[in-house]
XYZ file of C-alpha atoms in Angstrom:
343
model
C 130.562 51.946 47.879
C 130.263 48.320 46.084
C 127.689 46.225 47.929
C 129.158 43.089 46.530
C 132.664 43.709 47.661
C 133.827 40.890 50.734
C 130.648 38.991 50.429
C 131.100 37.037 46.938
C 132.516 33.912 48.703
C 129.706 33.334 51.142
C 127.047 30.861 50.942
C 124.113 31.345 48.879
C 121.871 32.014 51.806
C 124.152 34.153 53.626
C 125.598 35.832 50.484
C 121.814 36.965 49.681
C 121.335 38.195 53.396
C 125.005 40.252 53.668
C 123.517 41.551 50.441
C 119.994 42.792 51.565
C 121.773 44.163 54.792
C 124.321 46.382 52.766
C 121.905 47.385 50.013
C 119.508 48.291 53.240
C 122.081 50.402 54.661
C 123.074 52.233 51.670
C 119.596 52.997 50.801
C 118.933 54.269 54.602
C 121.934 56.543 54.373
C 120.558 57.913 50.768
C 117.457 58.624 52.488
C 118.716 60.495 55.349
C 121.104 62.313 52.977
C 118.307 63.657 50.707
C 116.025 64.662 53.701
C 119.050 66.664 55.424
C 119.841 68.431 51.880
C 116.074 69.156 51.551
C 115.809 70.752 55.081
C 119.295 72.469 54.716
C 118.389 73.927 51.334
C 115.216 75.310 52.724
C 116.789 77.516 55.475
C 119.407 78.490 53.208
C 116.931 79.492 50.694
C 115.357 81.479 53.707
C 118.497 83.463 54.400
C 119.378 84.123 50.717
C 116.020 85.827 50.039
C 116.237 87.756 53.469
C 119.598 88.842 52.717
C 120.780 88.986 49.364
C 119.875 92.491 49.132
C 120.638 94.196 52.497
C 123.944 92.769 53.995
C 124.905 95.244 56.796
C 127.280 98.233 56.235
C 130.629 98.896 57.608
C 129.071 101.471 59.786
C 126.248 98.909 61.065
C 129.114 96.569 61.926
C 131.096 99.104 63.677
C 128.324 100.045 65.585
C 127.572 96.405 66.686
C 130.982 96.034 67.725
C 130.891 99.112 69.788
C 127.583 97.913 71.590
C 129.275 94.782 72.345
C 132.259 96.017 73.842
C 130.483 98.915 75.292
C 133.655 100.788 76.464
C 135.613 97.746 77.308
C 139.114 97.473 76.352
C 139.963 94.538 73.910
C 142.212 91.384 75.320
C 144.636 89.778 73.286
C 145.528 86.119 72.622
C 142.862 84.752 74.747
C 141.342 81.032 73.975
C 137.626 81.304 74.974
C 135.568 78.305 76.092
C 131.900 78.413 77.393
C 129.660 76.187 79.531
C 126.471 78.228 80.144
C 125.628 76.743 83.761
C 129.399 77.154 84.962
C 132.777 78.437 84.055
C 134.442 76.286 86.738
C 133.599 72.380 87.556
C 132.426 73.541 90.975
C 129.909 76.319 89.756
C 128.733 73.624 87.228
C 128.042 70.958 89.989
C 126.080 73.366 92.025
C 124.040 74.681 88.851
C 123.307 70.940 88.131
C 125.376 70.719 84.935
C 128.825 69.421 85.577
C 131.520 69.143 83.301
C 131.707 65.412 81.916
C 134.903 63.408 80.782
C 134.886 65.392 77.315
C 135.030 68.680 79.318
C 137.822 67.545 81.402
C 139.864 66.026 78.587
C 139.371 69.002 76.573
C 140.649 71.594 79.421
C 143.512 69.360 80.059
C 144.529 69.322 76.463
C 144.560 73.142 76.197
C 146.401 73.381 79.201
C 148.907 71.337 77.990
C 149.333 72.546 74.497
C 148.498 76.032 74.455
C 150.497 79.126 75.950
C 147.678 81.847 75.217
C 145.377 83.145 78.393
C 142.582 80.344 78.747
C 139.373 81.520 80.036
C 136.433 79.373 80.678
C 133.048 81.564 80.679
C 129.416 81.012 81.680
C 126.328 83.062 81.700
C 127.691 85.396 84.410
C 131.049 85.946 83.386
C 130.647 86.617 79.652
C 129.619 89.892 80.256
C 133.121 90.750 81.828
C 134.117 90.459 78.102
C 130.868 91.533 75.877
C 127.392 92.933 76.441
C 125.801 89.900 74.897
C 122.312 91.074 73.822
C 119.931 89.904 76.645
C 117.040 89.414 74.704
C 118.742 86.989 72.354
C 120.208 85.044 75.555
C 116.659 84.883 76.726
C 115.082 83.738 73.775
C 117.602 81.145 72.882
C 117.657 79.841 76.566
C 114.008 79.699 76.842
C 113.870 77.407 74.052
C 116.847 75.240 75.077
C 118.951 76.090 71.836
C 122.106 76.221 73.478
C 124.420 74.796 70.836
C 122.987 78.178 68.697
C 123.579 80.413 71.805
C 127.198 78.908 72.046
C 127.655 79.414 68.062
C 126.357 83.304 68.688
C 128.513 83.868 71.853
C 131.930 82.637 70.205
C 131.004 84.934 67.133
C 130.657 87.852 69.035
C 133.642 87.322 71.399
C 136.082 86.794 68.515
C 134.463 89.787 66.536
C 134.677 91.924 69.711
C 138.174 90.996 70.857
C 139.939 88.339 68.335
C 141.524 85.302 69.739
C 140.673 81.772 69.511
C 137.331 79.575 70.358
C 137.593 75.786 71.095
C 134.433 73.886 72.295
C 134.637 71.776 75.193
C 134.329 68.905 72.650
C 137.850 69.584 71.520
C 140.585 67.516 72.169
C 144.224 68.614 71.229
C 146.906 66.138 70.252
C 149.673 68.803 69.683
C 150.486 72.574 69.532
C 148.046 74.258 67.143
C 149.611 74.831 63.821
C 150.784 78.419 63.456
C 148.987 78.754 60.053
C 145.895 78.249 62.038
C 146.543 81.155 64.424
C 148.629 83.549 62.235
C 145.657 84.553 59.959
C 142.744 86.926 60.305
C 140.109 84.158 60.095
C 140.472 80.495 60.424
C 137.956 77.571 60.574
C 137.788 74.375 58.858
C 135.292 73.488 56.025
C 134.460 70.434 54.023
C 136.293 71.493 50.946
C 139.712 71.754 52.672
C 142.434 69.038 52.379
C 141.511 65.299 52.976
C 144.059 63.416 52.744
C 144.277 60.704 55.415
C 146.960 58.343 54.679
C 147.270 56.175 57.647
C 143.421 54.915 57.433
C 143.337 52.202 54.548
C 139.653 52.136 54.140
C 138.129 51.753 50.778
C 135.949 54.959 50.839
C 136.944 57.012 53.651
C 133.938 59.631 52.606
C 131.357 56.845 52.727
C 132.786 56.051 56.411
C 132.174 59.660 57.528
C 128.664 59.830 55.709
C 127.388 56.572 57.143
C 128.662 57.915 60.523
C 126.488 61.120 60.175
C 124.342 61.554 56.889
C 123.006 64.882 58.348
C 126.403 66.310 58.864
C 128.941 64.665 56.094
C 128.043 65.207 52.436
C 130.659 66.259 49.460
C 127.811 66.901 47.070
C 126.845 70.504 46.045
C 123.640 70.364 47.953
C 125.420 69.927 51.403
C 125.007 73.086 52.999
C 126.171 72.058 56.529
C 129.797 71.588 55.671
C 132.129 73.787 58.386
C 133.050 73.191 61.703
C 132.697 75.985 64.106
C 134.386 73.878 67.390
C 137.334 75.761 66.181
C 137.658 78.973 65.112
C 140.437 82.071 65.243
C 140.112 85.620 63.968
C 141.486 89.027 64.456
C 139.236 91.582 66.037
C 136.699 93.497 63.797
C 136.806 90.662 61.421
C 134.170 91.747 58.548
C 133.076 87.940 57.810
C 132.128 87.245 61.564
C 130.731 90.695 61.958
C 128.417 90.019 59.185
C 127.622 86.681 60.467
C 126.810 87.785 63.682
C 124.555 90.583 62.132
C 122.525 88.115 60.285
C 122.064 85.663 62.917
C 121.041 88.079 65.674
C 118.452 89.484 62.970
C 117.367 85.972 62.388
C 116.571 85.078 66.064
C 114.749 88.457 66.679
C 112.802 88.461 63.150
C 112.041 84.968 62.505
C 110.257 81.726 63.965
C 113.400 80.107 65.597
C 111.493 76.912 66.133
C 111.461 76.235 62.490
C 115.383 76.666 62.035
C 117.653 73.927 61.295
C 119.834 72.853 64.201
C 122.668 73.717 62.387
C 121.403 77.177 61.014
C 124.613 78.918 62.246
C 126.899 76.609 59.568
C 123.860 77.091 56.867
C 124.300 80.901 57.048
C 128.114 80.537 57.269
C 127.744 78.658 54.026
C 125.540 81.006 52.324
C 128.256 83.962 53.317
C 131.070 82.117 51.993
C 129.580 81.696 48.793
C 128.630 85.554 48.409
C 131.113 87.563 46.159
C 132.138 89.566 48.874
C 133.670 86.656 50.624
C 134.919 84.169 47.940
C 138.566 85.324 49.200
C 137.554 83.700 52.484
C 136.393 80.699 50.902
C 139.535 80.443 49.058
C 141.726 80.819 51.933
C 139.619 78.384 54.244
C 139.799 75.709 51.319
C 143.617 75.748 51.750
C 143.457 74.601 55.184
C 142.466 70.986 56.240
C 138.941 69.655 55.695
C 136.636 69.801 58.685
C 136.175 66.018 58.398
C 139.630 65.636 59.476
C 138.954 66.882 62.761
C 136.404 63.859 63.398
C 138.744 61.230 63.009
C 139.068 60.038 66.591
C 135.395 60.317 66.524
C 134.414 58.520 63.774
C 136.833 55.580 63.863
C 136.765 55.475 67.602
C 136.336 51.509 67.313
C 139.132 50.533 65.205
C 142.003 49.008 66.803
C 144.943 51.337 67.671
C 147.553 51.818 65.346
C 150.845 54.056 66.057
C 150.647 55.025 61.987
C 147.536 56.645 62.601
C 148.084 58.337 66.007
C 151.098 59.954 64.628
C 149.635 61.091 61.477
C 147.106 62.768 63.548
C 149.342 64.152 66.102
C 151.395 65.653 63.071
C 148.673 66.667 60.702
C 145.422 66.898 62.412
C 145.979 67.942 65.988
C 142.476 69.467 66.484
C 140.190 66.643 67.072
C 136.422 66.751 67.749
C 135.089 64.197 70.541
C 131.401 64.054 71.560
C 129.399 62.279 74.365
C 128.660 59.647 72.245
C 132.282 58.448 71.793
C 133.333 54.890 72.626
C 136.134 54.404 75.239
C 136.626 50.616 74.423
C 140.234 49.279 75.631
C 142.601 48.556 72.826
C 140.762 51.146 70.325
C 142.013 53.999 68.518
C 140.307 56.617 70.838
C 141.129 54.710 74.096
C 144.682 53.951 73.648
C 145.215 57.820 72.131
C 143.833 59.314 75.041
C 145.678 56.999 77.347
C 148.631 57.597 75.606
C 148.170 61.534 75.585
C 147.732 61.404 79.204
C 150.621 59.027 80.274
C 153.340 60.602 77.789
């Protein structure tokens, strides 16, 4: 991004003030990016040193899946969501963790656009589907590492049963494209297709990076470059089984407090670049980039434009929101949600 753009016609004083602010902003992003890369690479190296020569065997993965199912029959064509304190709004209220606006929007969009069986699980009903290890559950809950717990639960459910996982932060604008469902494994990685034509910013990648230097990056040192909020897989998927085996082992043998917040994403990156799973890396790279799932969130502030809405609906209907999104009247996010609810 050129810091001299859009300020060349200003007065001398305002010119230098604007230049200083732009340079300060760029340097701040660069410092945060370097810090994030250093931390991510440290955790990546920890995983590589520990597992380079000891990935689980086929028999070990089979045993893990049998332990998860523990005699249960597999279910088909399920969409799973999970809210630890309550799988219904009423139960979550009693537990003191009610669903927010994002939860309600997510559920409404899934019920509108999906025909598969939709189940919302919690810490109690989860065990109707899998025997999730109690020691893993207790460790992560005691440390309040609910995002990591959720990552491991989704992986266990899909490894055992197959199906689709959607976070409570996902908002659908259309039916899920068949290519994301008729496959043995689907989630979105940074190296996927990044072709957003309706947003006319000079440097879209910089806009994403400025939004979250910790998460977004396209350089080779970025180890957090996948979105786990939407995942689809067939049962007994070797990649997910291997990932789950590694994560269970890390939780049981390492100091969890020292882990990166997004250690699951870093472990995924490690596996995708191993020779055994490069076929999956190639396959996932043919889908859209994970960044395309964040358009509504990153550009929540821009004025509503029907061309953007149309492109999202047709090309990128799986959108991720979060509690920090701003519902400003007339904005892309506000008017998109309003249009979806009213149409």
